[in-house]
Short mmCIF file of C-alpha atoms and ligand atoms in Angstrom, two decimals:
data_model
loop_
_atom_site.label_atom_id
_atom_site.label_comp_id
_atom_site.label_asym_id
_atom_site.label_seq_id
_atom_site.Cartn_x
_atom_site.Cartn_y
_atom_site.Cartn_z
CA UNK A 33 -0.23 -0.11 -0.36
CA UNK A 34 2.21 3.58 -1.62
CA UNK A 35 -0.66 5.65 -0.93
CA UNK A 36 -0.21 5.47 3.36
CA UNK A 37 0.99 8.60 4.92
CA UNK A 38 1.68 5.95 7.82
CA UNK A 39 4.08 3.78 8.05
CA UNK A 40 4.44 0.18 7.12
CA UNK A 41 5.68 -2.51 9.02
CA UNK A 42 9.05 -2.99 6.61
CA UNK A 43 9.94 0.60 7.38
CA UNK A 44 8.82 0.60 11.39
CA UNK A 45 11.09 -3.11 12.11
CA UNK A 46 14.07 -3.69 10.47
CA UNK A 47 12.98 -5.88 8.39
CA UNK A 48 13.93 -7.07 5.37
CA UNK A 49 11.52 -5.55 2.55
CA UNK A 50 11.15 -8.38 -0.21
CA UNK A 51 7.85 -8.92 -0.81
CA UNK A 52 5.58 -6.53 -1.70
CA UNK A 53 2.84 -6.14 0.88
CA UNK A 54 2.56 -3.84 4.10
CA UNK A 55 0.40 -3.18 6.03
CA UNK A 56 0.00 -0.07 8.00
CA UNK A 57 -0.49 -1.43 11.20
CA UNK A 58 0.32 -3.58 14.13
CA UNK A 59 -2.00 -6.90 14.05
CA UNK A 60 -3.26 -9.11 17.04
CA UNK A 61 -5.78 -10.74 17.52
CA UNK A 62 -8.39 -12.27 14.25
CA UNK A 63 -11.32 -14.72 14.70
CA UNK A 64 -12.84 -15.92 11.76
CA UNK A 65 -13.12 -12.96 9.17
CA UNK A 66 -11.72 -10.40 11.31
CA UNK A 67 -8.75 -9.29 12.28
CA UNK A 68 -7.84 -6.08 15.34
CA UNK A 69 -4.21 -4.34 15.64
CA UNK A 70 -3.05 -3.50 18.48
CA UNK A 71 -5.10 -0.75 18.90
CA UNK A 72 -8.59 -2.06 18.85
CA UNK A 73 -9.03 -1.45 15.30
CA UNK A 74 -12.02 -4.12 14.07
CA UNK A 75 -10.84 -5.48 10.11
CA UNK A 76 -13.09 -6.92 7.52
CA UNK A 77 -10.38 -9.97 6.20
CA UNK A 78 -11.29 -10.51 2.17
CA UNK A 79 -7.83 -11.74 1.48
CA UNK A 80 -6.87 -14.18 4.23
CA UNK A 81 -3.93 -14.94 3.78
CA UNK A 82 -4.10 -14.64 -0.28
CA UNK A 83 -6.28 -18.03 0.44
CA UNK A 84 -4.31 -19.47 2.83
CA UNK A 85 -7.93 -19.27 5.97
CA UNK A 86 -10.55 -20.88 3.83
CA UNK A 87 -11.73 -21.24 6.94
CA UNK A 88 -11.88 -18.42 8.59
CA UNK A 89 -8.96 -17.30 11.45
CA UNK A 90 -8.85 -19.86 14.60
CA UNK A 91 -11.97 -21.53 13.79
CA UNK A 92 -12.97 -23.26 17.41
CA UNK A 93 -13.69 -26.74 16.47
CA UNK A 94 -10.16 -26.73 15.06
CA UNK A 95 -7.89 -24.55 18.16
CA UNK A 96 -9.16 -26.75 20.38
CA UNK A 97 -8.47 -30.32 18.87
CA UNK A 98 -4.58 -28.68 19.19
CA UNK A 99 -4.30 -27.43 22.21
CA UNK A 100 -6.14 -30.63 23.27
CA UNK A 101 -2.63 -32.62 21.30
CA UNK A 102 -0.32 -30.76 22.65
CA UNK A 103 -1.46 -30.91 26.29
CA UNK A 104 -1.04 -34.23 26.08
CA UNK A 105 1.99 -34.38 25.06
CA UNK A 106 1.23 -35.33 20.77
CA UNK A 107 4.62 -35.69 18.85
CA UNK A 108 5.31 -32.06 16.85
CA UNK A 109 7.47 -33.24 14.30
CA UNK A 110 8.65 -36.58 12.67
CA UNK A 111 9.87 -36.56 9.70
CA UNK A 112 7.92 -39.39 7.88
CA UNK A 113 7.78 -40.64 9.97
CA UNK A 114 3.49 -42.15 10.74
CA UNK A 115 1.40 -40.17 13.35
CA UNK A 116 -2.05 -40.92 14.55
CA UNK A 117 -2.29 -37.58 12.74
CA UNK A 118 -0.67 -38.16 10.23
CA UNK A 119 -2.75 -41.97 9.78
CA UNK A 120 -5.26 -40.36 10.54
CA UNK A 121 -5.38 -37.03 7.73
CA UNK A 122 -5.22 -40.08 5.54
CA UNK A 123 -7.43 -42.28 5.93
CA UNK A 124 -9.91 -39.00 6.18
CA UNK A 125 -8.48 -37.46 2.30
CA UNK A 126 -9.42 -40.44 0.69
CA UNK A 127 -13.21 -41.12 2.06
CA UNK A 128 -14.17 -37.89 2.35
CA UNK A 129 -12.21 -36.06 -0.57
CA UNK A 130 -10.89 -38.44 -2.86
CA UNK A 131 -12.77 -41.35 -3.26
CA UNK A 132 -16.61 -39.77 -3.97
CA UNK A 133 -14.90 -38.35 -6.46
CA UNK A 134 -13.74 -41.72 -8.17
CA UNK A 135 -9.92 -39.59 -8.19
CA UNK A 136 -7.21 -42.16 -7.09
CA UNK A 137 -4.72 -40.54 -6.09
CA UNK A 138 -1.61 -41.17 -4.11
CA UNK A 139 -1.28 -38.72 -1.17
CA UNK A 140 2.31 -36.73 -1.31
CA UNK A 141 3.75 -34.36 1.00
CA UNK A 142 5.89 -33.00 -0.57
CA UNK A 143 7.09 -30.30 2.47
CA UNK A 144 4.82 -26.51 3.97
CA UNK A 145 4.32 -24.91 1.10
CA UNK A 146 3.18 -23.80 -2.03
CA UNK A 147 6.61 -23.90 -3.97
CA UNK A 148 7.03 -27.75 -2.59
CA UNK A 149 3.93 -28.92 -4.60
CA UNK A 150 5.04 -27.30 -7.43
CA UNK A 151 8.91 -28.77 -6.84
CA UNK A 152 7.50 -32.23 -5.74
CA UNK A 153 5.77 -32.49 -9.58
CA UNK A 154 7.97 -30.57 -11.89
CA UNK A 155 10.84 -32.99 -11.16
CA UNK A 156 8.42 -35.91 -10.72
CA UNK A 157 7.27 -35.04 -15.06
CA UNK A 158 9.59 -34.75 -15.40
CA UNK A 159 11.71 -38.15 -14.20
CA UNK A 160 8.73 -40.24 -15.21
CA UNK A 161 8.82 -37.92 -18.86
CA UNK A 162 12.59 -37.66 -19.01
CA UNK A 163 11.57 -34.64 -20.68
CA UNK A 164 12.80 -32.11 -19.69
CA UNK A 165 10.70 -28.85 -20.79
CA UNK A 166 7.47 -27.21 -19.14
CA UNK A 167 4.47 -25.47 -20.61
CA UNK A 168 2.91 -22.99 -18.20
CA UNK A 169 0.92 -19.47 -19.39
CA UNK A 170 0.82 -15.54 -19.36
CA UNK A 171 0.51 -14.96 -16.19
CA UNK A 172 0.88 -17.93 -13.97
CA UNK A 173 2.00 -17.64 -10.30
CA UNK A 174 3.22 -20.92 -9.70
CA UNK A 175 5.83 -20.37 -6.15
CA UNK A 176 8.83 -18.36 -5.84
CA UNK A 177 12.13 -21.35 -5.91
CA UNK A 178 13.77 -21.41 -8.77
CA UNK A 179 11.83 -24.42 -10.17
CA UNK A 180 9.03 -22.23 -9.46
CA UNK A 181 9.32 -19.47 -10.46
CA UNK A 182 10.47 -20.67 -13.90
CA UNK A 183 6.79 -21.87 -14.89
CA UNK A 184 5.66 -17.84 -12.87
CA UNK A 185 5.48 -15.96 -15.96
CA UNK A 186 5.97 -12.73 -14.32
CA UNK A 187 9.52 -11.13 -16.07
CA UNK A 188 9.00 -8.35 -12.44
CA UNK A 189 9.26 -11.95 -9.77
CA UNK A 190 11.61 -13.81 -13.03
CA UNK A 191 14.26 -10.73 -12.39
CA UNK A 192 13.98 -11.36 -8.84
CA UNK A 193 16.17 -15.20 -9.75
CA UNK A 194 19.69 -12.79 -10.90
CA UNK A 195 19.46 -16.27 -13.41
CA UNK A 196 17.83 -17.25 -16.61
CA UNK A 197 15.71 -19.74 -15.86
CA UNK A 198 15.30 -21.97 -18.20
CA UNK A 199 13.65 -25.04 -20.05
CA UNK A 200 10.16 -23.19 -19.62
CA UNK A 201 7.83 -22.43 -22.21
CA UNK A 202 4.87 -19.22 -21.12
CA UNK A 203 2.36 -20.24 -23.91
CA UNK A 204 -1.07 -17.35 -23.91
CA UNK A 205 -4.38 -18.50 -21.48
CA UNK A 206 -7.67 -19.01 -22.05
CA UNK A 207 -8.58 -15.60 -23.49
CA UNK A 208 -5.35 -14.22 -23.16
CA UNK A 209 -6.32 -12.64 -26.89
CA UNK A 210 -9.45 -12.41 -27.44
CA UNK A 211 -11.23 -14.42 -29.52
CA UNK A 212 -7.81 -17.07 -29.96
CA UNK A 213 -8.19 -19.71 -30.12
CA UNK A 214 -5.03 -20.49 -27.93
CA UNK A 215 -5.66 -24.56 -27.98
CA UNK A 216 -4.74 -24.94 -31.66
CA UNK A 217 -1.96 -21.86 -31.52
CA UNK A 218 0.15 -24.26 -28.97
CA UNK A 219 -1.52 -27.53 -30.56
CA UNK A 220 0.14 -26.28 -33.71
CA UNK A 221 3.68 -25.05 -32.15
CA UNK A 222 4.08 -29.34 -30.53
CA UNK A 223 3.14 -30.26 -34.19
CA UNK A 224 5.98 -27.99 -35.99
CA UNK A 225 9.13 -29.78 -34.79
CA UNK A 226 11.13 -26.34 -35.37
CA UNK A 227 9.20 -23.81 -33.65
CA UNK A 228 11.56 -24.35 -30.62
CA UNK A 229 8.83 -25.72 -28.58
CA UNK A 230 10.44 -29.09 -27.24
CA UNK A 231 7.09 -31.94 -26.19
CA UNK A 232 6.95 -31.29 -22.56
CA UNK A 233 6.58 -33.09 -19.72
CA UNK A 234 4.49 -31.59 -18.44
CA UNK A 235 1.33 -28.31 -19.04
CA UNK A 236 0.89 -26.54 -15.87
CA UNK A 237 -1.50 -24.99 -14.71
CA UNK A 238 -3.79 -22.51 -12.33
CA UNK A 239 -7.61 -22.83 -13.45
CA UNK A 240 -8.40 -19.46 -12.02
CA UNK A 241 -4.92 -17.49 -11.33
CA UNK A 242 -5.00 -15.80 -8.16
CA UNK A 243 -1.76 -13.09 -8.75
CA UNK A 244 -1.41 -13.27 -12.34
CA UNK A 245 -4.97 -11.05 -12.36
CA UNK A 246 -8.66 -13.66 -11.26
CA UNK A 247 -8.40 -14.46 -15.15
CA UNK A 248 -10.86 -18.40 -14.41
CA UNK A 249 -10.19 -20.76 -17.53
CA UNK A 250 -13.54 -21.22 -19.22
CA UNK A 251 -14.73 -25.16 -17.99
CA UNK A 252 -14.28 -25.96 -21.66
CA UNK A 253 -10.36 -24.84 -22.26
CA UNK A 254 -10.01 -26.90 -19.19
CA UNK A 255 -11.37 -30.31 -21.22
CA UNK A 256 -8.80 -29.56 -23.96
CA UNK A 257 -5.88 -28.68 -22.47
CA UNK A 258 -6.51 -32.15 -20.83
CA UNK A 259 -7.57 -33.77 -24.33
CA UNK A 260 -4.28 -32.22 -26.43
CA UNK A 261 -2.19 -33.56 -22.86
CA UNK A 262 -3.44 -36.83 -23.47
CA UNK A 263 -2.74 -37.07 -27.38
CA UNK A 264 0.87 -35.88 -26.76
CA UNK A 265 1.38 -38.49 -23.28
CA UNK A 266 2.46 -34.91 -21.57
CA UNK A 267 1.58 -35.40 -17.95
CA UNK A 268 -1.09 -32.47 -16.61
CA UNK A 269 -0.58 -30.78 -13.15
CA UNK A 270 -2.44 -28.92 -12.33
CA UNK A 271 -2.12 -26.19 -9.19
CA UNK A 272 -4.17 -25.86 -6.79
CA UNK A 273 -2.81 -24.33 -4.41
CA UNK A 274 -5.00 -21.11 -4.08
CA UNK A 275 -8.16 -22.22 -6.15
CA UNK A 276 -8.36 -25.19 -4.89
CA UNK A 277 -9.38 -26.67 -0.68
CA UNK A 278 -13.05 -24.85 -1.88
CA UNK A 279 -12.24 -21.17 -2.86
CA UNK A 280 -14.38 -22.04 -6.61
CA UNK A 281 -16.43 -23.93 -4.49
CA UNK A 282 -15.79 -26.45 -5.92
CA UNK A 283 -12.49 -28.74 -3.15
CA UNK A 284 -10.94 -29.23 -6.15
CA UNK A 285 -10.90 -26.23 -9.19
CA UNK A 286 -11.00 -28.40 -11.93
CA UNK A 287 -14.70 -30.54 -10.53
CA UNK A 288 -16.73 -28.88 -12.68
CA UNK A 289 -14.55 -29.17 -16.19
CA UNK A 290 -14.69 -33.27 -15.81
CA UNK A 291 -11.26 -33.23 -15.72
CA UNK A 292 -8.68 -35.71 -14.31
CA UNK A 293 -4.99 -33.88 -13.86
CA UNK A 294 -2.01 -36.34 -13.89
CA UNK A 295 -0.89 -34.03 -11.12
CA UNK A 296 -2.62 -31.78 -8.01
CA UNK A 297 -0.59 -29.32 -6.36
CA UNK A 298 -2.67 -28.20 -2.46
CA UNK A 299 -1.35 -26.19 0.00
CA UNK A 300 -2.73 -22.54 1.19
CA UNK A 301 -5.62 -23.84 3.36
CA UNK A 302 -4.95 -27.14 3.41
CA UNK A 303 -3.60 -26.69 6.89
CA UNK A 304 -6.86 -25.35 8.09
CA UNK A 305 -5.97 -23.29 10.54
CA UNK A 306 -3.31 -21.16 9.05
CA UNK A 307 -0.63 -24.39 9.40
CA UNK A 308 2.15 -24.57 7.13
CA UNK A 309 1.69 -27.43 4.40
CA UNK A 310 1.13 -28.70 0.98
CA UNK A 311 0.16 -32.34 -0.19
CA UNK A 312 1.02 -33.27 -3.74
CA UNK A 313 -1.99 -35.69 -5.68
CA UNK A 314 -0.03 -38.59 -7.97
CA UNK A 315 -1.38 -40.84 -10.58
CA UNK A 316 -0.73 -44.34 -8.45
CA UNK A 317 1.56 -44.74 -12.09
CA UNK A 318 3.73 -42.27 -12.24
CA UNK A 319 4.72 -43.05 -7.88
CA UNK A 320 8.10 -43.75 -9.44
CA UNK A 321 10.32 -41.78 -7.00
CA UNK A 322 12.43 -43.84 -4.96
CA UNK A 323 13.80 -44.02 -1.22
CA UNK A 324 15.54 -40.69 -0.56
CA UNK A 325 15.16 -39.27 -4.26
CA UNK A 326 12.59 -36.74 -2.55
CA UNK A 327 12.01 -36.13 1.01
CA UNK A 328 12.55 -32.35 3.65
CA UNK A 329 12.59 -32.28 7.10
CA UNK A 330 9.41 -30.38 7.20
CA UNK A 331 7.02 -32.87 5.70
CA UNK A 332 5.10 -34.35 8.35
CA UNK A 333 3.22 -31.36 10.31
CA UNK A 334 1.25 -33.20 12.93
CA UNK A 335 -0.82 -29.48 14.83
CA UNK A 336 -1.51 -29.01 10.72
CA UNK A 337 -2.44 -32.83 10.17
CA UNK A 338 -4.78 -32.71 13.14
CA UNK A 339 -6.25 -28.96 11.75
CA UNK A 340 -6.30 -30.42 7.76
CA UNK A 341 -8.37 -33.31 9.49
CA UNK A 342 -10.54 -31.89 11.62
CA UNK A 343 -11.72 -29.02 8.37
CA UNK A 344 -12.13 -32.33 6.12
CA UNK A 345 -15.75 -32.43 8.65
CA UNK A 346 -17.16 -29.75 5.81
CA UNK A 347 -16.95 -32.05 2.66
CA UNK A 348 -18.53 -34.79 4.24
CA UNK A 349 -21.50 -33.31 2.83
CA UNK A 350 -22.74 -30.56 0.10
CA UNK A 351 -24.24 -28.49 2.71
CA UNK A 352 -20.95 -26.38 3.23
CA UNK A 353 -20.30 -26.31 -0.97
CA UNK A 354 -23.76 -25.26 -2.13
CA UNK A 355 -23.00 -21.75 1.11
CA UNK A 356 -20.13 -21.53 -0.50
CA UNK A 357 -21.02 -21.14 -3.61
CA UNK A 358 -24.19 -19.39 -2.55
CA UNK A 359 -21.69 -16.85 -0.42
CA UNK A 360 -20.01 -16.45 -3.98
CA UNK A 361 -23.21 -15.60 -6.47
CA UNK A 362 -23.92 -13.04 -3.64
CA UNK A 363 -20.00 -11.54 -4.33
CA UNK A 364 -20.29 -11.66 -7.85
CA UNK A 365 -23.91 -9.83 -8.23
CA UNK A 366 -23.23 -7.81 -5.74
CA UNK A 367 -19.36 -6.61 -7.93
CA UNK A 368 -20.93 -6.20 -11.28
CA UNK A 369 -23.96 -3.86 -10.25
CA UNK A 370 -21.22 -1.25 -8.37
CA UNK A 371 -19.17 -1.63 -12.02
CA UNK A 372 -22.47 -0.69 -13.44
CA UNK A 373 -22.90 2.32 -10.80
CA UNK A 374 -19.76 3.71 -11.51
CA UNK A 375 -18.63 3.33 -14.88
CA UNK A 376 -15.69 5.72 -14.27
CA UNK A 377 -13.30 2.57 -12.90
CA UNK A 378 -13.92 1.27 -16.98
CA UNK A 379 -13.93 -2.56 -14.60
CA UNK A 380 -14.92 -6.34 -15.28
CA UNK A 381 -15.87 -8.51 -13.08
CA UNK A 382 -13.46 -11.45 -12.71
CA UNK A 383 -13.35 -14.89 -11.54
CA UNK A 384 -15.59 -17.34 -10.46
CA UNK A 385 -16.48 -18.56 -6.67
CA UNK A 386 -15.05 -17.30 -3.94
CA UNK A 387 -12.01 -16.04 -5.78
CA UNK A 388 -13.68 -12.67 -8.27
CA UNK A 389 -12.40 -9.43 -8.60
CA UNK A 390 -12.59 -6.40 -10.50
CA UNK A 391 -10.18 -5.51 -12.94
CA UNK A 392 -9.42 -1.53 -13.46
CA UNK A 393 -7.66 -0.44 -16.40
CA UNK A 394 -6.73 3.24 -14.70
CA UNK A 395 -3.04 2.88 -13.68
CA UNK A 396 -2.87 2.76 -9.61
CA UNK A 397 -6.70 2.62 -8.82
CA UNK A 398 -6.49 -0.54 -8.46
CA UNK A 399 -3.80 0.50 -5.58
CA UNK A 400 -5.50 3.66 -4.46
CA UNK A 401 -9.12 1.01 -3.29
CA UNK A 402 -7.24 -1.20 -1.06
CA UNK A 403 -6.10 1.62 0.65
CA UNK A 404 -8.63 3.57 0.97
CA UNK A 405 -10.54 0.70 1.90
CA UNK A 406 -8.25 -1.00 4.59
CA UNK A 407 -8.32 2.49 6.52
CA UNK A 408 -11.92 2.11 6.55
CA UNK A 409 -11.08 -1.23 8.28
CA UNK A 410 -11.55 -3.64 4.85
CA UNK A 411 -7.83 -5.98 4.31
CA UNK A 412 -8.82 -6.09 0.23
CA UNK A 413 -5.85 -7.04 -1.92
CA UNK A 414 -4.73 -5.70 -5.75
CA UNK A 415 -3.20 -8.70 -8.14
CA UNK A 416 -2.45 -9.81 -12.08
CA UNK A 417 0.72 -8.42 -13.94
CA UNK A 418 -0.33 -4.16 -12.65
CA UNK A 419 -1.65 -5.06 -9.51
CA UNK A 420 -4.47 -3.60 -11.86
CA UNK A 421 -7.17 -5.70 -10.60
CA UNK A 422 -9.03 -5.92 -6.85
CA UNK A 423 -9.23 -9.39 -5.65
CA UNK A 424 -11.89 -10.94 -3.04
CA UNK A 425 -10.58 -13.94 -1.80
CA UNK A 426 -12.97 -14.27 1.50
CA UNK A 427 -12.28 -16.87 4.43
CA UNK A 428 -15.35 -19.04 2.38
CA UNK A 429 -16.58 -19.37 6.75
CA UNK A 430 -17.83 -15.38 6.52
CA UNK A 431 -21.85 -14.78 6.42
CA UNK A 432 -23.49 -12.45 4.06
CA UNK A 433 -23.65 -9.67 7.59
CA UNK A 434 -19.61 -9.64 7.29
CA UNK A 435 -19.69 -9.86 2.33
CA UNK A 436 -22.03 -7.05 2.44
CA UNK A 437 -20.03 -4.98 5.45
CA UNK A 438 -17.16 -4.85 3.55
CA UNK A 439 -18.60 -4.90 0.16
CA UNK A 440 -20.18 -0.97 1.31
CA UNK A 441 -16.59 0.05 2.59
CA UNK A 442 -14.90 -1.54 -0.73
CA UNK A 443 -17.86 1.17 -2.57
CA UNK A 444 -17.74 3.99 0.33
CA UNK A 445 -13.78 3.43 -0.85
CA UNK A 446 -15.08 3.74 -4.43
CA UNK A 447 -17.24 6.31 -4.30
CA UNK A 448 -13.54 8.00 -2.20
CA UNK A 449 -11.53 7.74 -4.34
CA UNK A 450 -12.99 8.71 -8.14
CA UNK A 451 -14.38 11.75 -6.78
N1 PMP B 13 0.99 -22.12 -6.65
C1 PMP B 13 -0.19 -21.18 -6.51
C2 PMP B 13 -1.54 -20.67 -7.35
C3 PMP B 13 -0.04 -19.80 -5.35
O1 PMP B 13 -1.29 -18.41 -5.23
C4 PMP B 13 1.44 -19.59 -4.24
C5 PMP B 13 1.01 -18.36 -3.92
N2 PMP B 13 0.78 -17.29 -4.36
C6 PMP B 13 2.63 -20.74 -4.47
C7 PMP B 13 2.41 -21.46 -5.60
C8 PMP B 13 3.74 -20.59 -3.92
O2 PMP B 13 2.43 -20.71 -2.96
P1 PMP B 13 3.81 -20.37 -1.41
O3 PMP B 13 4.50 -19.41 -0.87
O4 PMP B 13 3.62 -21.49 -0.58
O5 PMP B 13 4.76 -20.95 -1.83
#
C-alpha cells in the first residue's frame, strides 16, 4: 500500500523488504473473518492470507483439537514417521475427498509450502517422461523458488532470481488474446518440430489465476488442455494451491470441467487454520521415486494434520459447498452492480466462486481503492501483472453480514478515490 501516510511494518521494524505488501499497523488478534490491531481497530478480511484461511481465523474446533493434542504430549515433529495425526489425515482425505469423486491418487507430502508442492510436481513429471521442458501460461504464478519460478510468467518476479530460468515455455492462457483459440496455437507449436517448442514433460496451470489477475479459464478450455496432454503424452499438473480447498465452490477447482489431472498441487488452506502444509496428488502410475529421492525435514507437521483433518468435516456433506456457491453468487452480483454504478472505474468483473476481482483500467486506481479500504477497516489486495485488479478472497466461512459490510466499505472507498 503505497498511498498511505502511515509507516508500513517494514519501515517501523528492520525487516527485509522483499515482499510486496505492507500494512501500516500491527495486528494482534483474529477470529473468523475479522482481525484486530493493537489499537483495537477491527478489520474485515477479504484477503484471507491469499487463500490460506478458507476456514477463517482460529476456527474453534481446530483450535481445541490442537490444544488438546499438545496438552497430551502429542508428537509435534516427526519427519516421515507414521503418527496418529498423519494416519488420520490420509484416511479421511481418501474417504471424504478422493473416493466420492472417484479419484485415484497417491498422496505425498512435499514440504510445507505451495512452492514445495509445485517443485515436487515438476520433478516427478520430468523424471517419469525423461523430458526437460514444461509449458505454463501467461500470467501464471506457481511460486518463488527456482523451479516454480521458472513456470511463473511474471518478468518482474523472474528478475528476482538473478539468473536465467531455463526449460520452460509460456503459452497464451485462455482468452489471453480475445476470441483467439489458444489451444490451436499450442497444438500447432507441438506439431511443428521446428518451432523451438520441445515436447514438454508437463503442462502446468491454475484454473483461476490468482496472483496473475483472477483470470478464470473456461471449462471447455480446460477439457481441451486435458485432451491435448493425452494426445501428446504430456502430464497435466493443476496447481490448486490458491483455487483449491473449496475456493471456487467445489473442493478441487477443476471438478466442474470433469477433468482428471495427472498431478494436483495443494497447499495454503489444506492446513485448515493457517499452519504450513502442502500435499501433491500423483496418479499411482507416476509414483516412481525411490526412497530418499525426494525428501525434506518439515514434511510431517502433526499440528497441521490435525487442523487439516478437522477441516475435512466441512466436505462430508454438500452443505458447505452449497453455502460457498450461494455467497459467491451474491459477491459476483454485487461486484457487477458496483461496476455498473461507477462507470468511471471502467471495471471488469472476473473470477469464479469466492475468488473474484474487479479489473480497473486506470493505472494505480486499484491500489488506491485498497489503501482507502484499509483505512476504513477492510483488508483487500490487488493482483495482476500491473496490480490492476482488486481481488476478493474472503474466508469461505464468512456470513452474509460480513460480506455486505465488506462490500459497503469497498463502495465507500470507490466513491472516495474516484470523487
Ligand atoms: N501456486 C499458486 C497458485 C499460488 O497462488 C502460490 C502462492 N500465492 C504458490 C503456488 C506458492 O505458494 P507459497 O507462497 O506457499 O510457496
